[in-house]
Coordinates of C-alpha atoms and ligand atoms in Angstrom, one line a residue:
M1 CA -11.2 29.2 -4.0
A2 CA -12.9 31.0 -6.9
T3 CA -9.4 32.5 -7.6
S4 CA -7.5 29.2 -7.3
A5 CA -10.0 27.7 -9.8
T6 CA -9.7 30.4 -12.4
A7 CA -6.0 30.3 -11.9
K8 CA -5.8 26.6 -12.7
K9 CA -7.8 27.0 -15.8
T10 CA -5.7 29.8 -17.2
T11 CA -2.6 27.8 -16.6
R12 CA -3.3 24.9 -18.7
P13 CA -1.7 24.3 -21.6
A14 CA -3.2 26.2 -25.0
T15 CA -2.9 23.2 -26.6
R16 CA -4.9 20.7 -24.7
S17 CA -8.1 21.1 -26.4
A18 CA -6.5 20.7 -29.8
R19 CA -5.1 17.4 -29.0
P20 CA -6.7 14.4 -31.1
A21 CA -8.8 12.5 -28.8
P22 CA -6.9 9.2 -27.9
E23 CA -7.4 5.9 -29.4
L24 CA -7.6 3.0 -26.9
I25 CA -5.6 1.1 -28.7
F26 CA -2.6 -0.6 -26.4
G27 CA 0.3 -0.4 -28.3
D28 CA 0.3 3.1 -29.6
L29 CA 0.1 4.3 -26.6
W30 CA 3.4 5.4 -26.5
E31 CA 3.4 7.2 -29.4
Y32 CA 0.6 10.0 -29.0
D33 CA -0.2 12.8 -26.4
P34 CA 1.3 11.9 -23.2
S35 CA 0.1 13.6 -20.4
P36 CA 3.1 13.7 -18.1
E37 CA 2.9 15.3 -14.6
T38 CA 5.4 18.3 -14.5
A39 CA 5.2 19.0 -10.6
D40 CA 8.8 19.2 -9.4
P41 CA 9.3 15.9 -7.0
K42 CA 12.2 18.3 -5.2
L43 CA 14.5 15.0 -5.1
K44 CA 17.8 15.4 -3.7
A45 CA 20.9 13.8 -4.9
R46 CA 21.2 12.3 -1.4
Y47 CA 19.2 11.7 1.6
E48 CA 20.9 10.7 5.0
L49 CA 19.2 9.5 7.9
F50 CA 16.7 11.0 10.6
I51 CA 17.8 10.6 13.8
D52 CA 17.0 12.5 16.7
G53 CA 16.0 15.5 14.8
K54 CA 18.7 16.1 12.3
F55 CA 19.5 14.7 9.3
V56 CA 22.9 12.8 10.0
P57 CA 25.1 10.3 7.4
P58 CA 25.5 6.7 8.1
A59 CA 27.6 5.4 11.0
G60 CA 29.3 2.8 8.4
G61 CA 29.5 5.7 5.4
K62 CA 27.9 3.8 3.0
Y63 CA 24.9 4.6 0.3
F64 CA 22.4 2.9 -1.6
D65 CA 20.7 3.8 -4.7
S66 CA 16.7 4.0 -5.6
I67 CA 15.8 4.0 -9.1
N68 CA 12.7 4.9 -10.8
P69 CA 11.2 1.4 -12.1
G70 CA 9.4 3.1 -14.9
N71 CA 12.9 4.2 -17.1
E72 CA 15.7 2.2 -14.2
Q73 CA 17.3 5.6 -13.7
K74 CA 18.8 6.7 -10.7
L75 CA 16.5 8.6 -8.4
A76 CA 18.4 9.5 -5.2
E77 CA 21.0 8.0 -3.1
L78 CA 20.1 6.6 0.6
A79 CA 22.1 6.2 3.3
L80 CA 22.5 2.9 4.4
G81 CA 21.5 2.7 8.2
G82 CA 23.0 -0.7 10.1
A83 CA 23.1 -1.7 13.4
A84 CA 24.9 1.5 14.8
D85 CA 22.4 3.9 13.8
V86 CA 19.4 1.8 15.0
D87 CA 20.9 1.9 18.1
A88 CA 21.2 5.8 18.0
A89 CA 17.8 6.3 16.4
C90 CA 16.4 3.9 19.2
A91 CA 18.4 6.2 21.9
A92 CA 17.2 9.2 20.7
A93 CA 12.9 8.1 20.8
T94 CA 13.5 6.5 24.3
R95 CA 14.7 10.2 25.3
A96 CA 11.7 11.6 23.5
F97 CA 9.3 9.7 25.1
D98 CA 10.8 9.9 28.8
T99 CA 11.7 13.7 28.1
T100 CA 8.6 15.6 25.9
W101 CA 6.3 12.8 24.0
G102 CA 5.4 10.5 26.3
R103 CA 4.5 13.2 28.5
M104 CA 3.0 15.6 26.7
P105 CA -0.9 16.5 26.9
G106 CA -3.0 14.7 24.2
R107 CA -4.0 18.1 23.2
E108 CA -0.3 19.3 22.5
R109 CA 0.5 16.4 20.7
A110 CA -2.9 16.8 18.7
K111 CA -1.3 20.3 17.2
Y112 CA 1.7 18.7 16.3
I113 CA 0.3 15.7 14.4
Y114 CA -2.6 18.3 12.1
R115 CA 0.6 20.2 11.4
L116 CA 1.9 17.3 9.8
A117 CA -0.9 16.6 8.1
R118 CA -1.0 19.9 6.8
L119 CA 2.1 20.1 5.6
L120 CA 1.8 16.7 3.7
Q121 CA -1.2 18.2 2.1
D122 CA 0.6 21.3 1.2
R123 CA 3.0 19.2 -0.6
A124 CA 0.7 16.9 -2.1
R125 CA 1.7 17.1 -5.6
E126 CA 5.3 17.0 -4.8
F127 CA 5.1 13.8 -3.0
A128 CA 2.6 12.1 -5.4
V129 CA 5.8 12.4 -8.4
A130 CA 8.3 11.1 -6.1
E131 CA 6.1 8.1 -4.8
T132 CA 5.4 7.7 -8.5
M133 CA 8.9 8.0 -9.8
D134 CA 10.4 5.9 -7.0
N135 CA 8.0 2.8 -6.5
G136 CA 6.1 3.1 -10.5
K137 CA 2.7 3.3 -9.4
P138 CA 0.5 5.9 -12.0
I139 CA 0.4 9.5 -10.7
R140 CA -3.6 9.2 -10.5
E141 CA -3.3 6.6 -7.8
T142 CA -0.5 8.5 -6.0
R143 CA -2.2 12.0 -6.6
D144 CA -5.9 10.9 -6.1
F145 CA -5.2 8.1 -3.3
D146 CA -2.1 7.5 -1.6
V147 CA -1.3 11.2 -0.8
P148 CA -4.4 12.4 0.3
M149 CA -5.1 8.9 2.4
A150 CA -2.3 9.5 4.3
A151 CA -2.7 13.2 5.0
A152 CA -6.2 11.7 6.0
H153 CA -4.5 9.2 8.6
F154 CA -2.9 12.1 10.4
F155 CA -5.7 14.2 10.7
Y156 CA -8.0 11.3 12.1
H157 CA -5.4 10.5 14.6
A158 CA -4.7 14.1 15.5
G159 CA -8.5 13.9 16.3
W160 CA -8.0 10.8 18.6
A161 CA -4.6 12.6 20.6
D162 CA -6.8 14.6 23.5
K163 CA -9.7 11.9 23.5
L164 CA -7.5 8.6 24.2
E165 CA -10.0 8.1 27.6
Y166 CA -12.8 7.5 25.1
L167 CA -10.7 4.3 23.6
A168 CA -11.5 2.1 26.9
P169 CA -14.1 3.6 29.0
G170 CA -13.4 2.7 32.5
R171 CA -9.6 1.8 31.7
R172 CA -6.5 4.1 31.9
V173 CA -5.1 4.8 28.5
A174 CA -1.6 5.1 28.1
P175 CA 1.3 5.0 25.8
I176 CA 3.5 1.8 25.2
G177 CA 6.9 3.3 24.8
V178 CA 9.2 3.3 21.7
V179 CA 7.6 1.6 18.5
G180 CA 9.9 -0.2 15.8
Q181 CA 8.5 -0.3 12.6
V182 CA 9.0 -1.7 9.5
I183 CA 7.2 -1.2 6.0
P184 CA 7.0 -2.7 2.2
W185 CA 7.3 -0.6 -1.1
N186 CA 3.8 -1.0 -2.4
F187 CA 2.2 2.0 -0.5
P188 CA 5.4 3.5 0.9
L189 CA 4.0 6.9 2.1
L190 CA 0.5 5.4 3.3
M191 CA 2.1 2.5 4.8
L192 CA 4.2 5.0 7.0
S193 CA 1.1 7.3 7.9
W194 CA -0.6 4.3 8.5
K195 CA 2.1 3.5 11.2
I196 CA 3.5 6.9 12.5
A197 CA 0.2 8.4 13.3
P198 CA -1.4 6.2 15.3
A199 CA 1.5 5.7 17.3
L200 CA 2.2 9.6 17.7
A201 CA -1.4 10.1 18.8
A202 CA -1.3 7.7 21.7
G203 CA 2.1 9.1 22.9
N204 CA 4.6 6.9 21.3
C205 CA 7.8 7.7 19.8
V206 CA 9.2 5.9 16.4
V207 CA 12.0 4.3 14.8
I208 CA 10.8 3.1 11.6
K209 CA 12.8 1.8 8.5
P210 CA 10.9 2.0 5.1
A211 CA 11.3 -0.5 2.3
S212 CA 15.1 -0.2 0.2
N213 CA 13.2 0.0 -3.1
T214 CA 10.9 3.0 -2.3
P215 CA 12.8 5.2 0.8
I216 CA 12.1 8.6 -0.9
T217 CA 8.8 9.8 0.6
A218 CA 9.6 8.2 4.3
V219 CA 12.7 11.0 4.1
K220 CA 11.1 13.1 2.8
L221 CA 8.4 13.1 5.4
A222 CA 11.4 13.5 7.9
E223 CA 11.5 16.9 6.6
I224 CA 8.1 17.8 7.4
V225 CA 8.6 16.2 10.9
Q226 CA 11.1 18.8 11.1
D227 CA 9.5 21.6 9.9
A228 CA 6.5 20.7 11.9
G229 CA 8.8 21.3 15.0
L230 CA 8.8 18.0 16.7
P231 CA 10.2 17.4 19.3
P232 CA 13.5 15.8 18.5
G233 CA 13.4 11.6 18.5
V234 CA 9.8 11.4 18.3
V235 CA 9.9 10.2 14.6
N236 CA 13.4 8.5 13.4
V237 CA 13.8 7.2 10.2
V238 CA 16.4 4.9 9.4
T239 CA 16.9 3.9 5.7
G240 CA 18.9 0.4 4.9
P241 CA 18.4 -3.3 4.1
G242 CA 15.7 -5.8 5.9
S243 CA 18.5 -6.9 7.6
T244 CA 18.7 -3.4 9.5
G245 CA 14.8 -3.8 10.1
G246 CA 15.3 -6.8 11.3
Y247 CA 17.8 -5.5 14.1
L248 CA 15.3 -2.9 14.6
M249 CA 12.6 -5.1 15.3
A250 CA 14.6 -7.2 18.0
H251 CA 16.1 -4.4 19.7
P252 CA 15.9 -4.4 23.3
A253 CA 14.5 -0.6 23.3
T254 CA 11.1 -1.0 21.5
A255 CA 8.5 -1.8 23.3
K256 CA 6.1 -2.8 20.1
I257 CA 7.1 -3.7 17.1
A258 CA 4.7 -3.5 13.7
F259 CA 5.6 -4.6 10.9
T260 CA 4.0 -4.5 7.3
G261 CA 5.3 -7.1 4.6
S262 CA 5.5 -10.7 3.5
T263 CA 4.3 -13.2 5.6
E264 CA 7.7 -15.0 5.2
V265 CA 9.7 -12.0 6.8
G266 CA 6.7 -12.0 9.5
K267 CA 7.2 -15.3 10.6
V268 CA 11.3 -15.0 10.5
I269 CA 10.2 -11.8 12.9
M270 CA 8.0 -13.2 14.8
R271 CA 11.2 -16.1 15.8
S272 CA 13.1 -14.0 16.5
V273 CA 11.5 -11.8 19.4
A274 CA 9.7 -14.7 20.8
G275 CA 9.1 -14.6 24.2
R276 CA 10.8 -10.9 24.8
G277 CA 7.6 -9.6 26.0
K278 CA 7.1 -7.3 23.3
R279 CA 3.7 -6.0 21.9
M280 CA 3.4 -6.9 18.5
T281 CA 1.2 -6.3 15.1
M282 CA 2.1 -8.0 11.9
E283 CA 0.2 -7.0 8.6
L284 CA 1.1 -9.5 6.0
G285 CA 0.4 -11.2 3.0
G286 CA -3.1 -12.1 0.7
K287 CA -4.9 -13.9 -1.7
A288 CA -7.9 -12.4 -1.4
A289 CA -11.2 -14.0 -3.6
N290 CA -13.4 -11.6 -5.2
I291 CA -16.8 -13.6 -5.7
V292 CA -19.5 -12.5 -8.5
F293 CA -23.0 -14.0 -8.5
D294 CA -25.0 -14.5 -11.5
D295 CA -27.2 -11.4 -10.0
A296 CA -24.4 -8.9 -9.8
P297 CA -24.7 -6.1 -12.2
L298 CA -22.1 -7.3 -14.3
D299 CA -20.4 -3.8 -15.7
Q300 CA -19.7 -3.3 -12.5
A301 CA -18.3 -6.2 -10.9
V302 CA -16.1 -6.0 -14.1
E303 CA -14.9 -2.4 -12.7
G304 CA -14.6 -4.1 -9.5
I305 CA -12.8 -7.0 -10.6
V306 CA -10.0 -4.6 -12.5
N307 CA -9.8 -2.5 -9.8
G308 CA -9.7 -5.4 -7.6
I309 CA -6.2 -6.5 -9.4
F310 CA -4.7 -4.0 -11.2
F311 CA -4.8 -1.0 -8.6
N312 CA -1.4 -0.5 -8.0
Q313 CA -0.5 -3.2 -10.5
G314 CA -2.0 -5.7 -8.6
Q315 CA 1.1 -5.3 -5.7
V316 CA -1.6 -4.5 -2.8
C317 CA -1.8 -7.1 0.2
C318 CA -6.1 -7.1 -0.3
A319 CA -5.8 -7.5 -4.3
G320 CA -8.6 -9.6 -5.6
S321 CA -5.9 -12.2 -7.3
R322 CA -8.7 -14.7 -7.1
L323 CA -11.7 -14.2 -9.3
L324 CA -14.8 -16.5 -8.4
V325 CA -17.2 -16.2 -10.7
H326 CA -20.4 -18.4 -10.8
E327 CA -20.9 -20.8 -13.5
P328 CA -24.1 -19.4 -15.6
V329 CA -22.1 -15.8 -15.8
A330 CA -18.4 -17.1 -16.1
E331 CA -18.0 -16.9 -20.1
Q332 CA -19.7 -13.4 -20.2
V333 CA -17.4 -12.4 -17.4
V334 CA -14.6 -13.1 -19.0
A335 CA -15.6 -11.6 -22.3
K336 CA -16.4 -8.4 -20.7
L337 CA -13.3 -8.2 -18.6
K338 CA -10.9 -9.3 -22.0
T339 CA -12.8 -6.1 -23.8
R340 CA -12.5 -3.8 -20.4
L341 CA -8.4 -5.1 -20.3
R342 CA -7.9 -4.1 -23.9
V343 CA -8.1 -0.5 -23.1
L344 CA -6.4 -0.5 -19.8
R345 CA -3.5 1.8 -20.6
V346 CA -0.4 0.4 -19.4
G347 CA 2.9 2.4 -20.0
N348 CA 4.7 5.7 -17.9
P349 CA 3.6 6.2 -14.5
L350 CA 3.7 9.8 -14.8
D351 CA 1.2 9.8 -17.8
K352 CA -2.1 11.3 -16.4
N353 CA -3.8 8.9 -18.4
T354 CA -1.9 5.4 -17.1
D355 CA -4.0 3.2 -15.7
V356 CA -1.2 0.7 -15.2
G357 CA 2.5 1.8 -14.3
A358 CA 5.8 -0.4 -13.6
I359 CA 6.2 -2.8 -11.3
V360 CA 8.5 -1.9 -8.4
S361 CA 11.5 -3.7 -9.1
R362 CA 13.5 -6.2 -11.9
D363 CA 13.5 -8.8 -9.4
Q364 CA 9.5 -8.5 -8.4
L365 CA 8.8 -8.2 -12.4
E366 CA 10.6 -11.7 -12.8
S367 CA 8.6 -13.1 -10.2
I368 CA 5.8 -12.3 -11.7
Q369 CA 7.1 -14.0 -14.7
G370 CA 8.2 -16.7 -13.4
Y371 CA 4.1 -17.0 -12.1
L372 CA 2.8 -16.7 -15.7
D373 CA 5.4 -19.6 -16.7
S374 CA 4.0 -21.7 -13.8
G375 CA 0.6 -21.1 -14.3
V376 CA 1.2 -22.1 -17.9
Q377 CA 3.1 -25.1 -17.0
E378 CA 0.2 -26.2 -14.8
G379 CA -2.4 -26.2 -17.5
A380 CA -4.3 -22.8 -17.0
E381 CA -4.8 -21.0 -19.8
M382 CA -3.0 -17.2 -20.1
W383 CA -4.5 -14.0 -21.7
Q384 CA -2.9 -11.2 -22.1
P385 CA -4.7 -7.6 -23.9
P386 CA -2.0 -6.8 -27.0
F387 CA 1.0 -5.1 -25.6
R388 CA 4.6 -3.4 -26.7
R389 CA 7.3 -3.3 -24.0
P390 CA 8.8 0.1 -23.6
A391 CA 12.4 -0.3 -24.1
K392 CA 13.3 0.7 -20.4
G393 CA 11.1 0.3 -17.3
F394 CA 9.8 -2.9 -15.8
Y395 CA 6.1 -3.4 -17.2
L396 CA 4.1 -6.5 -17.9
P397 CA 0.2 -6.1 -19.1
P398 CA -2.8 -7.0 -16.9
T399 CA -2.5 -11.0 -17.4
I400 CA -5.7 -13.4 -16.5
F401 CA -5.7 -16.8 -16.6
T402 CA -8.7 -19.1 -17.0
G403 CA -9.1 -22.6 -16.5
V404 CA -7.6 -22.4 -13.1
T405 CA -7.8 -24.9 -10.5
Q406 CA -7.6 -24.8 -6.3
S407 CA -4.5 -26.5 -6.5
H408 CA -2.5 -24.4 -8.8
R409 CA 0.1 -22.2 -7.6
I410 CA -1.3 -19.3 -9.2
A411 CA -4.0 -19.7 -6.8
R412 CA -2.9 -20.6 -4.2
E413 CA 0.5 -17.7 -3.8
E414 CA 0.5 -14.5 -3.3
I415 CA 1.7 -13.5 -6.5
F416 CA 1.5 -9.6 -5.8
G417 CA 1.4 -8.5 -9.7
P418 CA -0.9 -7.8 -12.5
V419 CA -2.6 -11.2 -12.7
L420 CA -5.9 -12.9 -12.0
S421 CA -7.0 -16.4 -11.7
I422 CA -10.0 -17.3 -12.5
L423 CA -12.2 -20.2 -10.6
T424 CA -15.9 -20.8 -11.3
F425 CA -18.4 -22.1 -8.7
R426 CA -22.4 -23.5 -8.6
T427 CA -23.4 -22.6 -5.1
I428 CA -22.9 -20.3 -2.3
E429 CA -21.1 -23.1 -0.3
E430 CA -19.2 -23.9 -2.8
A431 CA -18.0 -20.3 -3.1
V432 CA -17.5 -20.1 0.6
E433 CA -15.2 -23.3 0.4
K434 CA -12.7 -21.8 -2.2
A435 CA -12.7 -18.6 -1.1
N436 CA -11.8 -19.9 2.4
N437 CA -9.5 -22.6 1.0
T438 CA -6.2 -20.4 1.5
A439 CA -3.9 -19.7 4.2
Y440 CA -4.3 -16.2 4.2
G441 CA -7.5 -14.0 5.1
L442 CA -6.8 -10.3 4.8
S443 CA -9.8 -9.5 2.4
A444 CA -12.8 -11.0 0.2
G445 CA -15.1 -9.4 -2.2
V446 CA -18.7 -9.6 -2.8
W447 CA -20.9 -8.8 -6.0
T448 CA -24.8 -9.6 -5.7
D449 CA -27.8 -7.9 -5.7
K450 CA -29.1 -9.7 -2.9
G451 CA -28.5 -8.7 1.0
S452 CA -29.2 -12.2 2.1
R453 CA -25.9 -13.4 0.3
I454 CA -23.8 -10.4 1.7
L455 CA -24.4 -11.2 5.1
K456 CA -23.9 -14.7 4.7
L457 CA -20.9 -14.5 3.0
S458 CA -19.5 -11.6 5.7
T459 CA -19.8 -14.0 8.4
E460 CA -18.5 -16.9 6.7
L461 CA -15.8 -15.6 5.0
K462 CA -12.3 -15.7 6.8
A463 CA -11.2 -12.3 5.9
G464 CA -10.4 -9.2 7.7
V465 CA -12.0 -6.9 5.8
V466 CA -15.1 -8.1 3.2
W467 CA -16.2 -5.6 0.7
A468 CA -19.8 -5.8 -0.6
N469 CA -20.1 -4.4 -4.6
T470 CA -17.1 -2.2 -4.2
F471 CA -13.1 -3.1 -3.5
N472 CA -10.4 -1.5 -2.4
K473 CA -12.3 1.0 -0.4
F474 CA -10.4 2.6 2.6
D475 CA -11.0 5.2 5.1
P476 CA -9.0 5.6 8.2
T477 CA -11.7 5.1 10.4
S478 CA -12.5 1.5 9.5
P479 CA -10.1 -0.8 11.0
F480 CA -7.7 -3.2 8.5
G481 CA -6.1 -6.5 9.1
G482 CA -5.7 -9.8 8.7
Y483 CA -7.3 -13.4 9.9
K484 CA -4.7 -16.9 9.9
E485 CA -1.1 -16.2 8.0
S486 CA -2.8 -12.7 6.9
G487 CA -1.3 -11.3 10.4
F488 CA -2.9 -9.9 13.1
G489 CA -3.5 -6.7 15.3
R490 CA -5.5 -4.0 13.1
E491 CA -4.5 -0.8 11.7
G492 CA -7.0 2.5 11.3
G493 CA -9.7 2.8 13.4
R494 CA -10.3 2.8 17.2
Q495 CA -9.4 -0.7 17.1
G496 CA -6.2 0.1 14.9
L497 CA -5.2 3.0 18.0
L498 CA -5.6 0.6 20.5
D499 CA -3.2 -1.8 19.1
Y500 CA -0.7 1.4 20.3
C501 CA -1.9 2.2 23.6
R502 CA -1.2 0.3 27.3
L503 CA -4.7 -0.1 29.0
T504 CA -4.3 -0.6 32.7
Ligands
NAP601 P1 9.1 -8.0 2.6 O1 9.9 -8.6 1.9 O2 8.5 -9.0 3.9 O3 9.6 -6.5 2.8 C1 9.2 -5.5 4.2 C2 9.9 -4.9 4.4 O4 10.4 -5.7 5.5 C3 11.1 -4.2 3.9 O5 10.8 -2.9 4.7 C4 12.3 -5.1 4.1 O6 13.2 -4.3 3.8 C5 11.9 -5.5 5.0 N1 12.8 -6.5 5.9 C6 12.9 -7.9 4.8 N2 13.6 -8.3 5.9 C7 13.5 -8.5 7.0 C8 13.9 -9.5 8.0 N3 14.6 -10.2 7.9 N4 13.8 -8.6 9.2 C9 13.0 -7.3 9.0 N5 12.6 -6.7 8.2 C10 13.0 -7.4 7.1 O7 7.8 -7.4 1.6 P2 7.6 -6.7 0.5 O8 8.5 -7.4 -0.8 O9 8.5 -5.3 0.6 O10 6.4 -6.3 0.3 C11 5.2 -7.3 -0.1 C12 4.5 -8.3 1.1 O11 3.9 -7.5 1.9 C13 3.4 -8.6 0.4 O12 3.5 -9.9 1.0 C14 2.1 -8.0 0.8 O13 1.0 -8.9 1.0 C15 2.6 -7.8 2.2 N6 1.7 -6.1 2.5 C16 0.9 -6.4 3.6 C17 0.1 -5.5 3.7 C18 -1.3 -5.6 4.9 O14 -1.4 -4.6 5.5 N7 -1.3 -6.7 5.2 C19 -0.2 -4.1 3.4 C20 1.1 -4.1 2.2 C21 2.2 -5.1 1.8 P3 13.9 -4.3 2.4 O15 13.1 -3.5 1.5 O16 14.7 -3.6 2.5 O17 14.1 -5.4 1.8
MG602 MG1 12.3 3.3 -6.0

């Protein structure tokens, strides 16, 4: 330990201490002292599909590009998987389930899953840089959150693999079979680990399709699956468009399907598999209320509001996108928030000082921009700190709207961007009513000094997670999932693992 700490110290650039202290003014951030992450993401020019333990070209022979939203440059090309590839992946997964993985004692499966976790840790910096380049999220987040949390999910579930009988005492706990999984672009590696780790721990085999905006860390994880020596077919990664995901979800070989993405696509999938007897979990959209009372420690609450909505550029299903603030402190909170937003650093995702990186794609940027226009048209007041848009890349400054009513689109629909809609309330009953006045129910936040308020709200808010005096806190032991149109089933913890098991 001592050696590596010393080594770290001496390898720091000598110029670092001589740098001028950065001035915290928005528009100038691109002019001085970028502190780019330099670890090599080890990207290949082309990535194939991972089927039956091998990297194979797609049956159709076509490829698509993944770009870096931070600078609009092409990063790599990826196999465009289609129906024939999904068929091959499902056949490989079925074979693996019938002949190796599905029959393996839990303590043996655990060894492989621990190995995945350790190999991911070994390559953590490389994965963090690759994820930041593919998705646009700040390196600080991929380095300190996405990648370590993904490894933590593998460690946690490896620990369960030989203890499944304790999930449901008195019942027989068995795997389900082949699981089809489709994940979104906002936490590509983390969502992949939320899906694969519990499935493998329970003894299932998987075919997973990552989002086409952010497929790179999924195929890099396939390299780790290969290096860890998992039996062929236990994990299969098929990159490709949404239609390939649709084909996978409806495939007769998948006994269970797990989807994370928009409510809209979730409904399409549910309709397409209705009546086929598949086990199903859906992690869908959200429009969380973050509720601040007058007795809350306001500076902490402001940090929580910022983290709640600007983490990952607000492209978070459980983002605190509706701020409900107690009337007596509303002006004060908005003033403090504006001061804080003026010093948030928006820009190059690879800069270690960046707080807000790039939006994932041009389409997503345009969609968010459409919501900004609608907010203004419907009469809300928009505020952004001073911002100079870089010449390339998909950037948007943190944006807040005041004067928002519940009927405004920006208060009802999931924007999935760095946009906060601020509403006020007078009584706790009004706060509950407004918070629950949504088709979604994934998460909520409460900021107050009073335990009684926290207890009341945590029972009355229709949300899968209610954070008190914090926001966006995750842990593999803690189940996550929605109410209402935010989905059903849980991921994480004992409850999440049960969703990958057959109980008899
Ligand atoms: P999306 O458009 O629903 O896409 C999600 C995934 O589904 C992608 O891999 C996509 O492929 C694929 N897909 C598209 N059409 C499909 C179809 N007809 N059948 C099967 N798969 C299909 O969502 P997104 O824009 O990537 O992600 C943002 C959404 O995810 C937000 O609504 C957010 O709230 C939600 N989300 C929820 C959670 C949660 O845990 N509740 C977590 C993260 C995100 P392509 O990429 O190739 O189109
Ligand atoms: Mg990309």
